[in-house]
Amino acid sequence: MSNSAIYEPISNEIGYKSFKLGSFTFHRDEYFVYIEWPTKNGRMTHYISADAFLRAMMRDVAWGFFYYQVNFDHVFGTNNLYGKVEMFAGSFNETYTSQGLNLTETYETPEIMAVFKAILADWTNEGFDPFAAPRETGIAWMGRKNGDNAAAIGRDRETCKRMVGLPGDAPLRSDDRGYPVNPAFADVPQEAPEIHAAPGYEGRVFAINLFAYLSRSDVTWNPSISSVVKTNLFCPTTEEYILPIKHGNDRVEWFLQLSDAINWEIEDKTTGRPRAKVIMKPGDIASMPADIRHQGFAAKRAMLLVWENANPKVVELHNTGAIPPYPVAF
Ligand code: PHB
Ligand code: FE
């Protein structure tokens, strides 16, 4: 990271550094993060609770800015332009845009990534894991600066070479890699499926108990990619508490509720106007259109399958209106 990104290289009196990127500055104190940007009426300050900010920042960093839009809340966020990234305040909130108080700036991806990583590292205290549910990670995010948690924020994705469980890949059972069943999933059966491979196919076909696998996930709101067929990605995930971002997509995605329940709030992607509430129970399937933003709420740890279309061509087709923002016209 270039030194210019550190706004005040000396930490504030409670130990946190301040940062700047373009015209934006970032500060934190015991409870809050303060984001400032210039407007025609002087500098505007927006407050976000530090835990919510760090949970959102963790997703933006870990997902490399994700598919198009990551809103930290109703004001601040980023747009992935796949090579460059826009950072904005108020630009997708009609209360701000109608008064001309919003700002969007564009950066090279490595530049904004370095600043975001530096903020996340400095502002995450020892014992706070932004990927964990509040039940698990408690209130260590609060207060004066107290150590760090490089292990939690530096998690690497475990990648498969073939398929988990097949010879030459990771061991099938995640307990073999040290992940216990989450107490919220204590009732999930752990039996592995029986595999009867035809002669000649031994060591080439395999099956796993996805529920058992997910029951041992140590993160929330962080989809894994469990199968890839061309640009068709199955991304199962375990959810508890609040999706730390409001995701504004540039394509259609599908949700399949595997267990428990998630309530979704759907807003217009451009204005933030409320559009729908979607209550998903086990077995429910929903398609999320390409012109909305959404945020999920899970009162109990839940399993969700996110089905993504990673084909980059659909972005242009949506942007030019060549295809509708929804998958099916009834
Ligand atoms: C989404 O924005 O679609 C999303 C992100 C993370 C999840 C689930 C859904 O864990
Ligand atoms: Fe989404």
mmCIF file of C-alpha atoms and ligand atoms in Angstrom:
data_model
loop_
_atom_site.group_PDB
_atom_site.id
_atom_site.type_symbol
_atom_site.label_atom_id
_atom_site.label_comp_id
_atom_site.label_asym_id
_atom_site.label_seq_id
_atom_site.Cartn_x
_atom_site.Cartn_y
_atom_site.Cartn_z
ATOM 1 C CA MET A 1 0.000 0.000 0.000
ATOM 2 C CA SER A 2 1.310 3.441 -0.807
ATOM 3 C CA ASN A 3 1.857 5.662 2.222
ATOM 4 C CA SER A 4 -0.466 8.256 0.728
ATOM 5 C CA ALA A 5 -3.370 6.021 1.726
ATOM 6 C CA ILE A 6 -2.705 6.600 5.415
ATOM 7 C CA TYR A 7 -4.369 9.893 6.196
ATOM 8 C CA GLU A 8 -2.972 10.343 9.684
ATOM 9 C CA PRO A 9 -0.015 7.971 10.036
ATOM 10 C CA ILE A 10 -0.147 8.584 13.772
ATOM 11 C CA SER A 11 -2.993 6.615 15.318
ATOM 12 C CA ASN A 12 -5.757 8.532 17.080
ATOM 13 C CA GLU A 13 -5.801 8.643 20.871
ATOM 14 C CA ILE A 14 -7.555 5.276 21.105
ATOM 15 C CA GLY A 15 -5.144 3.572 18.724
ATOM 16 C CA TYR A 16 -6.861 3.462 15.298
ATOM 17 C CA LYS A 17 -5.276 4.829 12.115
ATOM 18 C CA SER A 18 -7.212 7.005 9.674
ATOM 19 C CA PHE A 19 -7.138 6.415 5.921
ATOM 20 C CA LYS A 20 -7.865 8.214 2.684
ATOM 21 C CA LEU A 21 -8.605 7.144 -0.836
ATOM 22 C CA GLY A 22 -9.176 9.798 -3.484
ATOM 23 C CA SER A 23 -11.443 12.453 -1.918
ATOM 24 C CA PHE A 24 -12.763 10.082 0.773
ATOM 25 C CA THR A 25 -11.432 9.801 4.329
ATOM 26 C CA PHE A 26 -12.088 7.035 6.858
ATOM 27 C CA HIS A 27 -11.829 7.234 10.672
ATOM 28 C CA ARG A 28 -12.953 4.923 13.462
ATOM 29 C CA ASP A 29 -13.525 5.267 17.178
ATOM 30 C CA GLU A 30 -14.870 2.932 19.892
ATOM 31 C CA TYR A 31 -18.247 2.314 18.185
ATOM 32 C CA PHE A 32 -18.347 3.978 14.786
ATOM 33 C CA VAL A 33 -16.691 4.386 11.413
ATOM 34 C CA TYR A 34 -16.842 7.888 9.883
ATOM 35 C CA ILE A 35 -16.715 8.221 6.092
ATOM 36 C CA GLU A 36 -16.250 11.761 4.754
ATOM 37 C CA TRP A 37 -16.422 13.178 1.244
ATOM 38 C CA PRO A 38 -16.638 16.668 -0.297
ATOM 39 C CA THR A 39 -19.976 18.096 -1.473
ATOM 40 C CA LYS A 40 -21.117 21.498 -2.713
ATOM 41 C CA ASN A 41 -22.210 22.209 0.877
ATOM 42 C CA GLY A 42 -18.886 21.227 2.454
ATOM 43 C CA ARG A 43 -17.702 17.858 3.743
ATOM 44 C CA MET A 44 -20.359 15.284 4.455
ATOM 45 C CA THR A 45 -19.873 12.692 7.223
ATOM 46 C CA HIS A 46 -21.627 9.310 7.224
ATOM 47 C CA TYR A 47 -21.578 7.008 10.271
ATOM 48 C CA ILE A 48 -21.652 3.207 10.236
ATOM 49 C CA SER A 49 -21.426 0.932 13.294
ATOM 50 C CA ALA A 50 -17.872 -0.440 13.228
ATOM 51 C CA ASP A 51 -18.970 -4.103 13.391
ATOM 52 C CA ALA A 52 -21.291 -3.705 10.392
ATOM 53 C CA PHE A 53 -18.590 -1.824 8.495
ATOM 54 C CA LEU A 54 -15.934 -4.487 9.187
ATOM 55 C CA ARG A 55 -18.282 -7.344 8.229
ATOM 56 C CA ALA A 56 -19.051 -5.603 4.922
ATOM 57 C CA MET A 57 -15.403 -4.690 4.281
ATOM 58 C CA MET A 58 -14.418 -8.328 4.899
ATOM 59 C CA ARG A 59 -16.817 -9.517 2.154
ATOM 60 C CA ASP A 60 -15.696 -6.842 -0.333
ATOM 61 C CA VAL A 61 -12.035 -7.793 0.211
ATOM 62 C CA ALA A 62 -12.538 -11.573 0.282
ATOM 63 C CA TRP A 63 -14.752 -11.570 -2.825
ATOM 64 C CA GLY A 64 -12.575 -9.195 -4.858
ATOM 65 C CA PHE A 65 -15.510 -6.694 -5.024
ATOM 66 C CA PHE A 66 -17.998 -9.442 -6.037
ATOM 67 C CA TYR A 67 -20.502 -9.220 -8.887
ATOM 68 C CA TYR A 68 -21.074 -5.496 -9.508
ATOM 69 C CA GLN A 69 -22.443 -3.718 -6.437
ATOM 70 C CA VAL A 70 -21.610 -4.095 -2.741
ATOM 71 C CA ASN A 71 -23.522 -1.626 -0.536
ATOM 72 C CA PHE A 72 -22.182 -1.435 3.007
ATOM 73 C CA ASP A 73 -25.520 0.211 3.863
ATOM 74 C CA HIS A 74 -27.981 2.618 2.202
ATOM 75 C CA VAL A 75 -25.213 5.177 1.467
ATOM 76 C CA PHE A 76 -21.708 3.767 1.022
ATOM 77 C CA GLY A 77 -20.413 1.041 -1.290
ATOM 78 C CA THR A 78 -18.438 -0.163 -4.292
ATOM 79 C CA ASN A 79 -19.173 -1.187 -7.876
ATOM 80 C CA ASN A 80 -16.961 -3.777 -9.529
ATOM 81 C CA LEU A 81 -16.126 -2.752 -13.094
ATOM 82 C CA TYR A 82 -13.901 -5.854 -13.385
ATOM 83 C CA GLY A 83 -10.473 -4.169 -13.605
ATOM 84 C CA LYS A 84 -11.472 -0.901 -11.965
ATOM 85 C CA VAL A 85 -13.696 -0.272 -8.954
ATOM 86 C CA GLU A 86 -16.070 2.620 -8.264
ATOM 87 C CA MET A 87 -16.436 3.744 -4.652
ATOM 88 C CA PHE A 88 -19.524 5.816 -3.901
ATOM 89 C CA ALA A 89 -21.371 7.659 -1.165
ATOM 90 C CA GLY A 90 -25.044 8.423 -1.717
ATOM 91 C CA SER A 91 -24.906 7.675 -5.462
ATOM 92 C CA PHE A 92 -27.525 4.899 -5.262
ATOM 93 C CA ASN A 93 -29.796 6.652 -2.765
ATOM 94 C CA GLU A 94 -32.262 9.073 -4.287
ATOM 95 C CA THR A 95 -32.335 11.295 -1.195
ATOM 96 C CA TYR A 96 -28.657 12.084 -1.799
ATOM 97 C CA THR A 97 -28.706 12.154 -5.602
ATOM 98 C CA SER A 98 -31.768 14.456 -5.709
ATOM 99 C CA GLN A 99 -29.801 17.025 -3.680
ATOM 100 C CA GLY A 100 -26.478 16.495 -5.463
ATOM 101 C CA LEU A 101 -24.749 15.343 -2.264
ATOM 102 C CA ASN A 102 -23.377 12.089 -3.660
ATOM 103 C CA LEU A 103 -19.874 11.256 -4.900
ATOM 104 C CA THR A 104 -18.525 8.402 -7.039
ATOM 105 C CA GLU A 105 -14.812 7.926 -7.733
ATOM 106 C CA THR A 106 -13.052 5.255 -9.775
ATOM 107 C CA TYR A 107 -9.794 3.524 -8.844
ATOM 108 C CA GLU A 108 -7.604 0.769 -10.216
ATOM 109 C CA THR A 109 -8.591 -2.443 -8.421
ATOM 110 C CA PRO A 110 -5.174 -3.023 -6.744
ATOM 111 C CA GLU A 111 -5.193 0.546 -5.377
ATOM 112 C CA ILE A 112 -8.568 0.338 -3.621
ATOM 113 C CA MET A 113 -7.903 -3.269 -2.559
ATOM 114 C CA ALA A 114 -4.681 -2.219 -0.782
ATOM 115 C CA VAL A 115 -6.481 0.547 1.136
ATOM 116 C CA PHE A 116 -9.430 -1.691 2.066
ATOM 117 C CA LYS A 117 -7.066 -4.429 3.291
ATOM 118 C CA ALA A 118 -5.141 -1.889 5.383
ATOM 119 C CA ILE A 119 -8.335 -0.530 6.980
ATOM 120 C CA LEU A 120 -9.615 -4.030 7.711
ATOM 121 C CA ALA A 121 -6.295 -5.076 9.271
ATOM 122 C CA ASP A 122 -5.972 -1.976 11.469
ATOM 123 C CA TRP A 123 -9.591 -1.777 12.643
ATOM 124 C CA THR A 124 -10.203 -5.493 13.394
ATOM 125 C CA ASN A 125 -9.413 -6.191 17.052
ATOM 126 C CA GLU A 126 -8.139 -9.426 18.508
ATOM 127 C CA GLY A 127 -11.031 -11.859 18.993
ATOM 128 C CA PHE A 128 -13.314 -10.285 16.376
ATOM 129 C CA ASP A 129 -13.970 -12.478 13.340
ATOM 130 C CA PRO A 130 -15.953 -10.529 10.706
ATOM 131 C CA PHE A 131 -17.011 -13.842 9.074
ATOM 132 C CA ALA A 132 -18.526 -15.239 12.291
ATOM 133 C CA ALA A 133 -22.033 -14.717 13.679
ATOM 134 C CA PRO A 134 -22.372 -12.299 16.637
ATOM 135 C CA ARG A 135 -23.260 -15.336 18.809
ATOM 136 C CA GLU A 136 -19.750 -16.642 18.108
ATOM 137 C CA THR A 137 -17.547 -13.570 17.965
ATOM 138 C CA GLY A 138 -19.205 -11.329 20.533
ATOM 139 C CA ILE A 139 -18.308 -7.698 21.129
ATOM 140 C CA ALA A 140 -14.545 -7.743 20.621
ATOM 141 C CA TRP A 141 -15.009 -5.242 17.769
ATOM 142 C CA MET A 142 -15.852 -2.468 20.252
ATOM 143 C CA GLY A 143 -13.649 -0.114 22.182
ATOM 144 C CA ARG A 144 -10.061 1.022 21.899
ATOM 145 C CA LYS A 145 -7.693 -0.671 19.490
ATOM 146 C CA ASN A 146 -6.761 -4.053 20.934
ATOM 147 C CA GLY A 147 -4.420 -6.234 18.857
ATOM 148 C CA ASP A 148 -5.543 -7.704 15.547
ATOM 149 C CA ASN A 149 -6.942 -10.880 13.986
ATOM 150 C CA ALA A 150 -4.795 -11.594 10.954
ATOM 151 C CA ALA A 151 -5.802 -15.286 10.957
ATOM 152 C CA ALA A 152 -9.537 -14.511 10.612
ATOM 153 C CA ILE A 153 -9.244 -11.799 7.967
ATOM 154 C CA GLY A 154 -6.499 -13.597 6.030
ATOM 155 C CA ARG A 155 -8.380 -16.884 5.505
ATOM 156 C CA ASP A 156 -7.553 -18.450 2.154
ATOM 157 C CA ARG A 157 -10.185 -20.303 0.167
ATOM 158 C CA GLU A 158 -9.508 -24.033 0.127
ATOM 159 C CA THR A 159 -9.457 -25.076 -3.500
ATOM 160 C CA CYS A 160 -10.102 -28.484 -4.999
ATOM 161 C CA LYS A 161 -7.911 -30.051 -7.636
ATOM 162 C CA ARG A 162 -10.463 -32.736 -8.524
ATOM 163 C CA MET A 163 -13.255 -33.155 -6.005
ATOM 164 C CA VAL A 164 -13.073 -33.310 -2.225
ATOM 165 C CA GLY A 165 -12.685 -36.915 -1.186
ATOM 166 C CA LEU A 166 -11.214 -38.224 -4.440
ATOM 167 C CA PRO A 167 -7.626 -39.465 -4.349
ATOM 168 C CA GLY A 168 -5.279 -36.517 -4.804
ATOM 169 C CA ASP A 169 -7.641 -33.965 -3.264
ATOM 170 C CA ALA A 170 -8.532 -32.671 0.200
ATOM 171 C CA PRO A 171 -9.897 -35.204 2.685
ATOM 172 C CA LEU A 172 -13.651 -35.517 2.366
ATOM 173 C CA ARG A 173 -14.602 -35.007 5.949
ATOM 174 C CA SER A 174 -13.960 -31.481 7.069
ATOM 175 C CA ASP A 175 -13.620 -32.774 10.658
ATOM 176 C CA ASP A 176 -10.380 -34.326 9.372
ATOM 177 C CA ARG A 177 -9.256 -30.761 8.718
ATOM 178 C CA GLY A 178 -10.295 -29.561 12.158
ATOM 179 C CA TYR A 179 -13.770 -28.126 11.565
ATOM 180 C CA PRO A 180 -16.298 -29.271 14.201
ATOM 181 C CA VAL A 181 -20.049 -29.371 13.569
ATOM 182 C CA ASN A 182 -21.470 -25.950 14.418
ATOM 183 C CA PRO A 183 -23.715 -26.206 17.528
ATOM 184 C CA ALA A 184 -26.572 -24.709 15.459
ATOM 185 C CA PHE A 185 -26.353 -27.758 13.143
ATOM 186 C CA ALA A 186 -25.982 -30.448 15.845
ATOM 187 C CA ASP A 187 -29.029 -32.287 14.390
ATOM 188 C CA VAL A 188 -27.615 -32.568 10.853
ATOM 189 C CA PRO A 189 -26.959 -36.260 9.940
ATOM 190 C CA GLN A 190 -23.304 -36.867 9.239
ATOM 191 C CA GLU A 191 -23.570 -40.133 7.241
ATOM 192 C CA ALA A 192 -21.616 -40.230 3.993
ATOM 193 C CA PRO A 193 -23.404 -41.574 0.904
ATOM 194 C CA GLU A 194 -22.588 -45.061 -0.371
ATOM 195 C CA ILE A 195 -20.770 -45.096 -3.682
ATOM 196 C CA HIS A 196 -21.032 -48.082 -6.031
ATOM 197 C CA ALA A 197 -18.814 -47.264 -8.988
ATOM 198 C CA ALA A 198 -19.117 -49.361 -12.128
ATOM 199 C CA PRO A 199 -15.980 -51.362 -12.926
ATOM 200 C CA GLY A 200 -13.342 -49.055 -14.367
ATOM 201 C CA TYR A 201 -14.758 -45.961 -12.656
ATOM 202 C CA GLU A 202 -13.397 -46.597 -9.163
ATOM 203 C CA GLY A 203 -11.614 -43.462 -7.930
ATOM 204 C CA ARG A 204 -13.375 -41.367 -10.569
ATOM 205 C CA VAL A 205 -16.910 -41.002 -9.278
ATOM 206 C CA PHE A 206 -17.727 -39.686 -5.848
ATOM 207 C CA ALA A 207 -20.465 -38.214 -3.713
ATOM 208 C CA ILE A 208 -20.465 -36.177 -0.543
ATOM 209 C CA ASN A 209 -23.045 -35.302 2.074
ATOM 210 C CA LEU A 210 -23.297 -31.568 1.386
ATOM 211 C CA PHE A 211 -25.405 -31.005 4.531
ATOM 212 C CA ALA A 212 -22.689 -32.605 6.693
ATOM 213 C CA TYR A 213 -20.089 -30.541 4.908
ATOM 214 C CA LEU A 214 -21.968 -27.264 5.406
ATOM 215 C CA SER A 215 -22.741 -28.102 9.039
ATOM 216 C CA ARG A 216 -19.003 -27.688 9.651
ATOM 217 C CA SER A 217 -18.632 -24.328 7.918
ATOM 218 C CA ASP A 218 -16.876 -21.871 10.238
ATOM 219 C CA VAL A 219 -18.021 -18.769 8.328
ATOM 220 C CA THR A 220 -21.331 -17.055 7.602
ATOM 221 C CA TRP A 221 -22.520 -15.239 4.466
ATOM 222 C CA ASN A 222 -19.549 -16.459 2.443
ATOM 223 C CA PRO A 223 -20.543 -18.741 -0.451
ATOM 224 C CA SER A 224 -18.158 -21.521 -1.540
ATOM 225 C CA ILE A 225 -18.127 -22.824 -5.083
ATOM 226 C CA SER A 226 -19.042 -26.502 -4.843
ATOM 227 C CA SER A 227 -19.591 -27.291 -8.514
ATOM 228 C CA VAL A 228 -18.677 -25.695 -11.814
ATOM 229 C CA VAL A 229 -20.263 -26.599 -15.144
ATOM 230 C CA LYS A 230 -19.039 -24.129 -17.754
ATOM 231 C CA THR A 231 -20.116 -20.737 -16.254
ATOM 232 C CA ASN A 232 -22.734 -22.324 -14.016
ATOM 233 C CA LEU A 233 -21.672 -22.137 -10.349
ATOM 234 C CA PHE A 234 -23.331 -23.767 -7.346
ATOM 235 C CA CYS A 235 -22.324 -21.731 -4.279
ATOM 236 C CA PRO A 236 -23.656 -23.173 -1.000
ATOM 237 C CA THR A 237 -23.242 -21.142 2.160
ATOM 238 C CA THR A 238 -24.283 -20.984 5.811
ATOM 239 C CA GLU A 239 -26.077 -17.869 7.032
ATOM 240 C CA GLU A 240 -26.787 -16.440 10.461
ATOM 241 C CA TYR A 241 -27.739 -12.876 11.504
ATOM 242 C CA ILE A 242 -27.575 -10.290 8.654
ATOM 243 C CA LEU A 243 -25.931 -10.463 5.228
ATOM 244 C CA PRO A 244 -23.360 -7.707 5.873
ATOM 245 C CA ILE A 245 -23.899 -6.139 2.461
ATOM 246 C CA LYS A 246 -26.796 -5.162 0.235
ATOM 247 C CA HIS A 247 -25.850 -6.795 -3.033
ATOM 248 C CA GLY A 248 -26.799 -5.054 -6.283
ATOM 249 C CA ASN A 249 -26.233 -7.627 -9.002
ATOM 250 C CA ASP A 250 -25.459 -7.226 -12.700
ATOM 251 C CA ARG A 251 -27.119 -10.530 -13.572
ATOM 252 C CA VAL A 252 -29.885 -12.840 -12.370
ATOM 253 C CA GLU A 253 -29.079 -15.196 -9.505
ATOM 254 C CA TRP A 254 -31.105 -17.970 -7.903
ATOM 255 C CA PHE A 255 -31.509 -18.930 -4.235
ATOM 256 C CA LEU A 256 -32.487 -22.409 -3.047
ATOM 257 C CA GLN A 257 -33.249 -22.545 0.680
ATOM 258 C CA LEU A 258 -31.672 -25.778 1.943
ATOM 259 C CA SER A 259 -32.562 -25.448 5.641
ATOM 260 C CA ASP A 260 -34.153 -23.107 8.176
ATOM 261 C CA ALA A 261 -35.323 -19.695 6.913
ATOM 262 C CA ILE A 262 -34.016 -16.433 5.482
ATOM 263 C CA ASN A 263 -36.011 -13.219 5.056
ATOM 264 C CA TRP A 264 -34.873 -11.025 2.180
ATOM 265 C CA GLU A 265 -35.394 -7.300 1.749
ATOM 266 C CA ILE A 266 -35.396 -6.281 -1.893
ATOM 267 C CA GLU A 267 -34.832 -2.684 -3.010
ATOM 268 C CA ASP A 268 -34.493 -0.936 -6.347
ATOM 269 C CA LYS A 269 -30.813 -1.091 -7.357
ATOM 270 C CA THR A 270 -30.567 2.553 -8.444
ATOM 271 C CA THR A 271 -32.775 4.450 -5.992
ATOM 272 C CA GLY A 272 -32.906 2.176 -2.957
ATOM 273 C CA ARG A 273 -36.731 2.288 -2.946
ATOM 274 C CA PRO A 274 -38.252 -0.767 -1.219
ATOM 275 C CA ARG A 275 -39.575 -3.330 -3.723
ATOM 276 C CA ALA A 276 -40.363 -6.623 -2.005
ATOM 277 C CA LYS A 277 -39.908 -8.892 0.986
ATOM 278 C CA VAL A 278 -39.149 -12.522 0.248
ATOM 279 C CA ILE A 279 -39.618 -15.056 3.048
ATOM 280 C CA MET A 280 -37.757 -18.264 2.193
ATOM 281 C CA LYS A 281 -38.450 -21.566 3.977
ATOM 282 C CA PRO A 282 -36.724 -24.929 3.383
ATOM 283 C CA GLY A 283 -37.150 -26.040 -0.225
ATOM 284 C CA ASP A 284 -38.182 -22.591 -1.505
ATOM 285 C CA ILE A 285 -36.512 -21.328 -4.685
ATOM 286 C CA ALA A 286 -36.364 -17.659 -5.667
ATOM 287 C CA SER A 287 -34.782 -15.820 -8.531
ATOM 288 C CA MET A 288 -33.244 -12.449 -7.749
ATOM 289 C CA PRO A 289 -33.578 -10.082 -10.745
ATOM 290 C CA ALA A 290 -30.659 -8.103 -12.169
ATOM 291 C CA ASP A 291 -32.145 -4.677 -11.306
ATOM 292 C CA ILE A 292 -32.425 -5.011 -7.523
ATOM 293 C CA ARG A 293 -30.298 -4.998 -4.402
ATOM 294 C CA HIS A 294 -31.000 -7.448 -1.609
ATOM 295 C CA GLN A 295 -30.072 -8.190 1.991
ATOM 296 C CA GLY A 296 -30.832 -11.384 3.920
ATOM 297 C CA PHE A 297 -31.784 -11.889 7.582
ATOM 298 C CA ALA A 298 -31.391 -15.335 9.199
ATOM 299 C CA ALA A 299 -32.650 -15.712 12.774
ATOM 300 C CA LYS A 300 -31.054 -19.182 13.020
ATOM 301 C CA ARG A 301 -28.030 -20.536 11.156
ATOM 302 C CA ALA A 302 -29.404 -21.585 7.763
ATOM 303 C CA MET A 303 -28.079 -23.357 4.672
ATOM 304 C CA LEU A 304 -28.551 -21.603 1.343
ATOM 305 C CA LEU A 305 -27.568 -22.586 -2.177
ATOM 306 C CA VAL A 306 -26.709 -19.573 -4.343
ATOM 307 C CA TRP A 307 -26.760 -20.416 -8.048
ATOM 308 C CA GLU A 308 -24.643 -17.983 -10.055
ATOM 309 C CA ASN A 309 -24.173 -17.372 -13.755
ATOM 310 C CA ALA A 310 -20.506 -16.331 -14.058
ATOM 311 C CA ASN A 311 -20.756 -15.692 -17.810
ATOM 312 C CA PRO A 312 -19.328 -12.150 -18.262
ATOM 313 C CA LYS A 313 -21.403 -11.647 -21.446
ATOM 314 C CA VAL A 314 -24.703 -11.344 -19.554
ATOM 315 C CA VAL A 315 -23.574 -8.040 -17.988
ATOM 316 C CA GLU A 316 -23.556 -6.287 -21.369
ATOM 317 C CA LEU A 317 -26.822 -7.969 -22.378
ATOM 318 C CA HIS A 318 -28.502 -6.606 -19.223
ATOM 319 C CA ASN A 319 -26.909 -3.154 -19.519
ATOM 320 C CA THR A 320 -28.125 -2.711 -23.107
ATOM 321 C CA GLY A 321 -31.567 -4.112 -22.317
ATOM 322 C CA ALA A 322 -31.046 -6.974 -24.784
ATOM 323 C CA ILE A 323 -32.344 -9.369 -22.128
ATOM 324 C CA PRO A 324 -34.882 -8.605 -19.382
ATOM 325 C CA PRO A 325 -33.715 -8.271 -15.749
ATOM 326 C CA TYR A 326 -35.779 -11.330 -14.747
ATOM 327 C CA PRO A 327 -35.347 -14.923 -15.967
ATOM 328 C CA VAL A 328 -38.935 -15.818 -16.880
ATOM 329 C CA ALA A 329 -41.903 -13.762 -18.118
ATOM 330 C CA PHE A 330 -45.162 -15.238 -16.779
HETATM 331 C C1 PHB B 1 -25.852 -12.398 -2.411
HETATM 332 O O1 PHB B 1 -25.616 -11.211 -2.410
HETATM 333 O O2 PHB B 1 -26.549 -12.863 -3.302
HETATM 334 C C2 PHB B 1 -25.333 -13.280 -1.350
HETATM 335 C C3 PHB B 1 -24.099 -13.016 -0.800
HETATM 336 C C4 PHB B 1 -23.626 -13.832 0.217
HETATM 337 C C5 PHB B 1 -24.381 -14.874 0.680
HETATM 338 C C6 PHB B 1 -25.622 -15.133 0.131
HETATM 339 C C7 PHB B 1 -26.100 -14.328 -0.900
HETATM 340 O O3 PHB B 1 -23.917 -15.631 1.666
HETATM 341 FE FE FE B 2 -26.825 -11.331 -4.577
#
